[in-house]
CSV table of C-alpha atoms in Angstrom, one decimal:
chain,number,residue,atom,x,y,z
A,1,MET,CA,0.8,27.3,24.1
A,2,THR,CA,4.4,28.6,23.9
A,3,THR,CA,7.3,27.9,26.2
A,4,THR,CA,10.0,30.2,27.4
A,5,THR,CA,13.7,29.9,26.4
A,6,GLY,CA,16.6,30.7,28.7
A,7,GLY,CA,16.7,34.2,27.2
A,8,GLY,CA,13.1,34.9,28.0
A,9,ARG,CA,12.0,34.4,24.4
A,10,SER,CA,8.8,32.3,23.8
A,11,ARG,CA,8.7,29.5,21.3
A,12,PRO,CA,6.1,27.0,20.1
A,13,ALA,CA,5.9,23.8,22.2
A,14,GLY,CA,8.1,21.0,20.8
A,15,MET,CA,8.0,17.2,21.0
A,16,GLY,CA,10.3,17.3,24.1
A,17,ASP,CA,7.7,19.5,25.9
A,18,VAL,CA,5.0,17.0,25.0
A,19,ALA,CA,7.1,14.1,26.2
A,20,ALA,CA,7.9,15.8,29.5
A,21,LEU,CA,4.2,16.7,30.2
A,22,ALA,CA,3.0,13.2,29.3
A,23,GLY,CA,5.7,11.5,31.2
A,24,VAL,CA,6.9,9.5,28.2
A,25,SER,CA,10.0,9.4,26.0
A,26,HIS,CA,10.5,11.5,22.9
A,27,GLN,CA,10.3,8.2,20.8
A,28,THR,CA,6.8,7.5,22.2
A,29,VAL,CA,5.6,10.9,21.2
A,30,SER,CA,7.0,10.2,17.7
A,31,ARG,CA,5.2,6.8,17.5
A,32,VAL,CA,1.9,8.4,18.4
A,33,LEU,CA,2.4,11.1,15.8
A,34,ASN,CA,3.2,8.4,13.2
A,35,GLY,CA,0.2,6.2,14.1
A,36,SER,CA,2.2,3.3,15.3
A,37,PRO,CA,0.1,0.5,16.7
A,38,HIS,CA,2.9,-0.3,19.2
A,39,VAL,CA,1.7,2.2,21.8
A,40,ARG,CA,-0.8,1.4,24.6
A,41,GLU,CA,-4.1,3.2,24.3
A,42,ALA,CA,-3.8,4.8,27.7
A,43,THR,CA,-0.3,6.1,26.8
A,44,ARG,CA,-1.6,7.3,23.4
A,45,ASP,CA,-4.4,9.2,25.2
A,46,ARG,CA,-2.0,10.8,27.6
A,47,VAL,CA,0.2,12.0,24.8
A,48,ARG,CA,-2.7,13.4,22.9
A,49,ALA,CA,-3.9,15.2,26.0
A,50,ALA,CA,-0.5,16.7,26.4
A,51,MET,CA,-0.5,17.9,22.8
A,52,ALA,CA,-3.9,19.5,23.3
A,53,THR,CA,-2.8,21.2,26.6
A,54,LEU,CA,0.4,22.6,24.9
A,55,ASP,CA,-1.4,23.4,21.6
A,56,TYR,CA,1.4,21.4,20.0
A,57,ARG,CA,1.6,21.5,16.2
A,58,PRO,CA,3.9,18.9,14.5
A,59,ASN,CA,6.5,20.3,12.1
A,60,LEU,CA,5.3,18.4,9.0
A,61,ALA,CA,8.1,19.6,6.8
A,62,ALA,CA,10.8,18.4,9.3
A,63,ARG,CA,8.9,15.1,9.8
A,64,ALA,CA,8.7,14.5,6.1
A,65,LEU,CA,12.5,14.9,5.8
A,66,VAL,CA,13.1,12.3,8.5
A,67,THR,CA,10.3,9.8,7.7
A,68,ARG,CA,10.1,10.4,3.9
A,69,ARG,CA,6.4,10.8,4.4
A,70,SER,CA,4.1,13.6,3.4
A,71,GLY,CA,1.8,13.2,6.4
A,72,LEU,CA,-1.1,13.1,3.9
A,73,LEU,CA,-3.7,10.4,3.3
A,74,GLY,CA,-5.7,10.6,0.1
A,75,VAL,CA,-9.4,9.8,0.5
A,76,LEU,CA,-11.4,9.1,-2.7
A,77,ALA,CA,-15.1,9.4,-1.9
A,78,THR,CA,-18.5,9.5,-3.6
A,79,GLY,CA,-22.1,9.2,-2.5
A,80,LEU,CA,-21.6,11.9,0.1
A,81,PRO,CA,-25.2,13.3,0.0
A,82,HIS,CA,-26.1,10.0,1.8
A,83,LEU,CA,-25.5,9.2,5.5
A,84,GLY,CA,-23.3,6.1,5.1
A,85,PRO,CA,-20.5,7.5,2.9
A,86,SER,CA,-20.5,10.9,4.6
A,87,ALA,CA,-20.3,9.4,8.1
A,88,VAL,CA,-17.5,7.1,7.0
A,89,LEU,CA,-15.6,10.1,5.5
A,90,ALA,CA,-16.0,12.0,8.8
A,91,GLY,CA,-14.7,8.9,10.7
A,92,ILE,CA,-11.6,8.6,8.5
A,93,GLU,CA,-10.8,12.3,8.8
A,94,THR,CA,-11.1,12.2,12.6
A,95,ALA,CA,-8.9,9.1,12.9
A,96,ALA,CA,-6.3,10.4,10.4
A,97,ARG,CA,-6.0,13.7,12.4
A,98,ALA,CA,-5.7,11.7,15.7
A,99,ALA,CA,-2.8,9.8,14.1
A,100,GLY,CA,-1.0,13.0,13.1
A,101,PHE,CA,-2.0,12.9,9.4
A,102,THR,CA,-4.1,15.2,7.2
A,103,ALA,CA,-6.8,13.8,5.0
A,104,LEU,CA,-6.7,15.1,1.4
A,105,VAL,CA,-10.2,14.4,0.0
A,106,GLY,CA,-11.2,14.0,-3.6
A,107,VAL,CA,-14.9,13.8,-4.3
A,108,LEU,CA,-16.4,12.0,-7.3
A,109,ASP,CA,-19.8,12.9,-8.8
A,110,ASP,CA,-20.5,9.2,-9.4
A,111,ASP,CA,-18.4,9.5,-12.6
A,112,ALA,CA,-15.7,6.9,-13.3
A,113,SER,CA,-13.9,9.3,-15.6
A,114,GLN,CA,-13.0,11.5,-12.5
A,115,VAL,CA,-11.0,8.7,-10.8
A,116,ASP,CA,-7.8,9.1,-12.7
A,117,PRO,CA,-7.5,12.9,-12.3
A,118,ILE,CA,-8.0,12.6,-8.6
A,119,LEU,CA,-5.5,9.8,-8.2
A,120,THR,CA,-3.0,12.0,-10.3
A,121,SER,CA,-3.6,14.8,-7.8
A,122,PHE,CA,-2.9,12.5,-4.9
A,123,ALA,CA,0.3,11.4,-6.5
A,124,ALA,CA,1.4,15.0,-7.1
A,125,HIS,CA,0.8,15.7,-3.4
A,126,ARG,CA,2.8,12.5,-2.5
A,127,VAL,CA,0.2,11.1,-0.3
A,128,ASP,CA,1.4,8.2,1.9
A,129,GLY,CA,-1.7,6.0,1.2
A,130,ILE,CA,-5.2,6.2,-0.3
A,131,ALA,CA,-8.5,5.2,1.2
A,132,VAL,CA,-11.4,4.6,-1.3
A,133,ILE,CA,-14.9,4.9,0.1
A,134,ALA,CA,-16.6,2.7,-2.5
A,135,PRO,CA,-20.4,2.4,-2.6
A,136,TYR,CA,-20.2,0.8,-6.0
A,137,PRO,CA,-18.5,-2.2,-7.5
A,138,TRP,CA,-16.8,-0.2,-10.2
A,139,LEU,CA,-15.1,2.0,-7.6
A,140,VAL,CA,-13.8,-1.2,-5.8
A,141,ASP,CA,-12.3,-2.2,-9.2
A,142,ALA,CA,-10.7,1.2,-9.5
A,143,ALA,CA,-9.2,0.8,-6.1
A,144,ARG,CA,-7.7,-2.5,-7.0
A,145,ALA,CA,-6.1,-1.0,-10.1
A,146,ALA,CA,-4.8,2.0,-8.0
A,147,GLY,CA,-3.2,-0.5,-5.6
A,148,ASP,CA,-0.3,-1.1,-8.1
A,149,ALA,CA,0.9,2.5,-7.4
A,150,GLY,CA,1.1,2.3,-3.6
A,151,PRO,CA,-0.9,1.5,-0.4
A,152,VAL,CA,-4.6,1.5,-1.0
A,153,LEU,CA,-7.5,0.5,1.2
A,154,VAL,CA,-11.1,0.0,0.1
A,155,VAL,CA,-13.8,1.1,2.6
A,156,ALA,CA,-16.7,-1.2,1.6
A,157,ASP,CA,-18.3,-4.5,2.4
A,158,ALA,CA,-16.0,-6.1,-0.2
A,159,ALA,CA,-12.8,-8.1,0.5
A,160,THR,CA,-10.4,-7.2,-2.3
A,161,GLY,CA,-7.5,-9.6,-2.2
A,162,ALA,CA,-4.2,-7.7,-2.5
A,163,VAL,CA,-5.9,-4.4,-1.6
A,164,GLY,CA,-7.0,-4.1,2.0
A,165,SER,CA,-10.6,-3.5,3.0
A,166,VAL,CA,-12.7,-2.4,6.0
A,167,GLY,CA,-16.5,-2.6,5.9
A,168,VAL,CA,-19.6,-3.3,7.9
A,169,ASP,CA,-21.2,-6.7,7.4
A,170,GLN,CA,-24.3,-5.4,5.7
A,171,ALA,CA,-25.9,-8.8,5.1
A,172,ALA,CA,-25.5,-9.8,8.8
A,173,GLY,CA,-27.1,-6.5,9.8
A,174,ALA,CA,-30.1,-7.2,7.6
A,175,ARG,CA,-30.4,-10.8,8.8
A,176,ALA,CA,-30.5,-9.5,12.4
A,177,ALA,CA,-33.3,-7.1,11.5
A,178,VAL,CA,-35.4,-9.7,9.8
A,179,SER,CA,-34.7,-12.4,12.4
A,180,HIS,CA,-36.0,-9.9,15.0
A,181,LEU,CA,-39.3,-9.6,13.1
A,182,VAL,CA,-39.5,-13.4,12.6
A,183,ALA,CA,-39.0,-13.9,16.3
A,184,ARG,CA,-42.1,-11.8,16.9
A,185,GLY,CA,-44.2,-14.2,14.9
A,186,LEU,CA,-44.3,-12.1,11.7
A,187,THR,CA,-44.3,-14.0,8.5
A,188,ASP,CA,-45.1,-11.4,5.8
A,189,ILE,CA,-42.0,-9.3,5.7
A,190,ALA,CA,-41.5,-6.8,2.9
A,191,HIS,CA,-38.3,-5.0,2.0
A,192,LEU,CA,-37.8,-1.5,0.7
A,193,SER,CA,-34.3,-1.7,-0.7
A,194,GLY,CA,-31.6,0.8,-1.7
A,195,PRO,CA,-31.0,1.5,-5.4
A,196,PRO,CA,-29.5,-1.1,-7.7
A,197,GLY,CA,-25.8,-0.8,-8.2
A,198,TRP,CA,-25.0,0.0,-4.5
A,199,ILE,CA,-23.0,-2.6,-2.7
A,200,ASP,CA,-24.8,-2.0,0.6
A,201,ALA,CA,-28.2,-2.2,-1.0
A,202,GLU,CA,-27.4,-5.6,-2.6
A,203,ARG,CA,-26.0,-7.0,0.6
A,204,ARG,CA,-29.0,-6.0,2.6
A,205,ILE,CA,-31.4,-7.6,0.0
A,206,ALA,CA,-29.3,-10.8,0.4
A,207,GLY,CA,-29.5,-10.7,4.2
A,208,TRP,CA,-33.3,-10.1,4.1
A,209,ALA,CA,-33.7,-13.1,1.7
A,210,ASP,CA,-31.4,-15.3,3.7
A,211,ALA,CA,-33.2,-14.7,7.0
A,212,LEU,CA,-36.6,-15.5,5.4
A,213,GLY,CA,-35.2,-18.6,3.9
A,214,ALA,CA,-33.6,-19.8,7.1
A,215,ALA,CA,-37.0,-19.3,8.8
A,216,GLY,CA,-38.8,-21.3,6.0
A,217,LEU,CA,-40.7,-18.2,4.9
A,218,PRO,CA,-41.3,-17.0,1.4
A,219,ARG,CA,-39.9,-13.7,0.2
A,220,GLY,CA,-42.3,-10.8,0.8
A,221,ARG,CA,-42.7,-7.8,-1.4
A,222,LEU,CA,-39.6,-6.1,-2.6
A,223,ALA,CA,-39.5,-2.5,-3.8
A,224,GLU,CA,-36.4,-0.6,-5.1
A,225,GLY,CA,-35.8,2.7,-3.4
A,226,ASP,CA,-33.4,5.6,-3.8
A,227,TRP,CA,-32.5,6.2,-0.1
A,228,SER,CA,-34.9,9.2,0.1
A,229,ALA,CA,-37.8,10.0,2.4
A,230,GLU,CA,-39.9,10.8,-0.6
A,231,CYS,CA,-39.3,7.3,-1.9
A,232,GLY,CA,-40.3,5.8,1.4
A,233,HIS,CA,-43.5,7.8,1.4
A,234,ALA,CA,-44.4,6.8,-2.2
A,235,VAL,CA,-43.8,3.1,-1.6
A,236,GLY,CA,-45.7,3.3,1.7
A,237,ARG,CA,-48.8,4.7,-0.1
A,238,ALA,CA,-48.5,2.0,-2.8
A,239,TRP,CA,-48.3,-0.8,-0.3
A,240,ILE,CA,-51.2,0.6,1.7
A,241,ALA,CA,-53.3,0.5,-1.4
A,242,ASP,CA,-52.3,-3.1,-2.1
A,243,GLY,CA,-52.7,-4.2,1.6
A,244,VAL,CA,-50.1,-3.5,4.2
A,245,PRO,CA,-47.7,-6.4,5.0
A,246,GLN,CA,-47.1,-7.4,8.6
A,247,ALA,CA,-43.7,-5.9,8.6
A,248,ILE,CA,-41.4,-3.8,6.5
A,249,PHE,CA,-37.6,-3.7,6.6
A,250,CYS,CA,-36.3,-0.5,5.1
A,251,ALA,CA,-32.7,-0.4,3.8
A,252,ASN,CA,-32.1,3.0,5.6
A,253,ASP,CA,-33.7,5.1,8.2
A,254,VAL,CA,-34.4,8.0,5.8
A,255,MET,CA,-36.8,5.9,3.7
A,256,ALA,CA,-38.3,4.5,6.9
A,257,LEU,CA,-39.0,8.2,7.9
A,258,GLY,CA,-41.1,8.7,4.7
A,259,LEU,CA,-42.8,5.3,5.1
A,260,LEU,CA,-43.8,6.1,8.7
A,261,ALA,CA,-45.4,9.4,7.5
A,262,ALA,CA,-47.4,7.5,4.8
A,263,LEU,CA,-48.6,5.0,7.3
A,264,ARG,CA,-49.6,7.7,9.8
A,265,GLU,CA,-51.5,9.6,7.2
A,266,ALA,CA,-53.5,6.5,6.3
A,267,GLY,CA,-54.3,5.7,9.9
A,268,VAL,CA,-52.2,2.5,9.8
A,269,ARG,CA,-50.8,2.0,13.3
A,270,VAL,CA,-47.1,1.2,14.0
A,271,PRO,CA,-46.4,-1.4,15.4
A,272,GLU,CA,-49.9,-2.6,16.0
A,273,ASP,CA,-50.8,-3.0,12.3
A,274,VAL,CA,-47.3,-3.2,10.8
A,275,SER,CA,-43.8,-3.3,12.3
A,276,VAL,CA,-41.1,-1.2,10.7
A,277,VAL,CA,-37.3,-1.6,10.9
A,278,GLY,CA,-34.7,0.8,9.4
A,279,PHE,CA,-30.9,0.7,8.9
A,280,ASP,CA,-28.1,3.1,10.0
A,281,ASP,CA,-29.5,4.6,13.3
A,282,MET,CA,-29.4,8.1,12.0
A,283,VAL,CA,-29.5,11.0,14.4
A,284,GLY,CA,-33.0,11.4,15.6
A,285,ALA,CA,-34.2,7.8,14.9
A,286,ALA,CA,-34.9,7.4,18.6
A,287,HIS,CA,-37.3,10.4,18.5
A,288,LEU,CA,-39.4,9.5,15.6
A,289,ALA,CA,-43.1,8.6,16.2
A,290,PRO,CA,-42.8,5.8,17.1
A,291,ALA,CA,-39.1,5.4,18.0
A,292,LEU,CA,-37.5,3.5,15.2
A,293,THR,CA,-36.1,0.0,15.6
A,294,THR,CA,-33.0,0.0,13.4
A,295,VAL,CA,-29.5,-1.4,12.7
A,296,ARG,CA,-26.7,0.8,14.0
A,297,GLN,CA,-23.6,1.2,11.8
A,298,PRO,CA,-20.5,2.1,13.9
A,299,PHE,CA,-19.1,4.6,11.4
A,300,ALA,CA,-16.5,6.0,13.8
A,301,VAL,CA,-15.1,2.4,14.3
A,302,VAL,CA,-15.0,1.9,10.5
A,303,GLY,CA,-13.0,5.2,10.1
A,304,SER,CA,-10.6,4.3,12.9
A,305,ARG,CA,-9.9,0.8,11.6
A,306,ALA,CA,-9.6,2.0,8.0
A,307,VAL,CA,-6.9,4.5,9.0
A,308,ALA,CA,-5.0,1.9,11.2
A,309,ALA,CA,-5.1,-0.7,8.4
A,310,LEU,CA,-4.0,1.9,5.8
A,311,LEU,CA,-1.1,3.1,8.0
A,312,ALA,CA,0.0,-0.6,8.5
A,313,ALA,CA,0.1,-1.0,4.8
A,314,VAL,CA,2.1,2.3,4.5
A,315,ASP,CA,4.6,0.7,6.9
A,316,GLY,CA,5.0,-2.3,4.5
A,317,GLY,CA,2.5,-4.7,6.1
A,318,PRO,CA,0.3,-7.0,4.2
A,319,ALA,CA,-3.3,-6.1,3.1
A,320,GLU,CA,-5.7,-6.3,6.0
A,321,HIS,CA,-9.4,-7.2,5.8
A,322,HIS,CA,-11.6,-6.1,8.6
A,323,THR,CA,-15.3,-6.8,9.0
A,324,VAL,CA,-17.2,-4.6,11.4
A,325,THR,CA,-20.4,-5.8,13.1
A,326,ALA,CA,-23.6,-3.7,13.0
A,327,GLU,CA,-25.9,-3.7,16.0
A,328,LEU,CA,-29.7,-4.2,16.1
A,329,VAL,CA,-31.3,-1.4,18.2
A,330,VAL,CA,-34.8,-2.4,19.3
A,331,ARG,CA,-37.3,0.4,19.8
A,332,ALA,CA,-41.0,1.0,19.7
A,333,SER,CA,-41.7,0.5,15.9
A,334,THR,CA,-41.6,-3.3,16.2
A,335,ARG,CA,-44.1,-5.1,18.4
């Protein structure tokens, strides 16, 4: 939207127009644009609504001169073919945009040699801070090293000392899933894990084992997966041949999808013959046959907290470590 000057000429809406429409001060609009935590959420929402109504576009060049910031946040990411990393990236991009920043994304092909060139590109663009979506321990180490050059935050279930972190408590989510099965009297609980070398996969294995140990139960069968439905189908067929366990905890919903197909093809009933639990609560999990019990990861919350913690570090604050809780969602695939 444009506004009209005294001479009848139209001009793009400015911060003063936003402030007037929202009923706040010019300084409050500036704080919202800069992602300041010192603004009430209701006020922030009102300012953002006014910006949308006026189609307000910040003058990034002018703001950079005043704040000595570029308005850019670098995001180093890998593993994007899989739900977790891609959903976290989407959450960060959305939260960055809401805070008045633009996410500059560098994508790795699981190749450590690509880290330095991407970080060099971020430096050339004078990004204000860097978020590293780190599915692997080696990428967490790379983030720690990059922290010497400026504000860096790791998005992973891995506290990193001087470098901030935000991540879902994967082990706790797995414990909740297995404890749910134990509470239903099931004692033979197998696990189809994610691939070795993934932080989330290792944490979920640990949570599965911890919950069984706490219940005084032995570890059931463990198969290494690769996050794919094809893998879930293949492991399901193998376990059917060996004798189906009472329950199977899958490290993600996609593998559970393939597993359910294998069980259905063999005439094994879910949950009457075997209970199945997934992880992630992917789109459509509630509409599988049967509807899948799973552990929901709040990806939007992770993205929002990651951006807030990174901007706090950009403002000179200490490294923040945030752990986000996953939620067990009980549906028809567990008896």
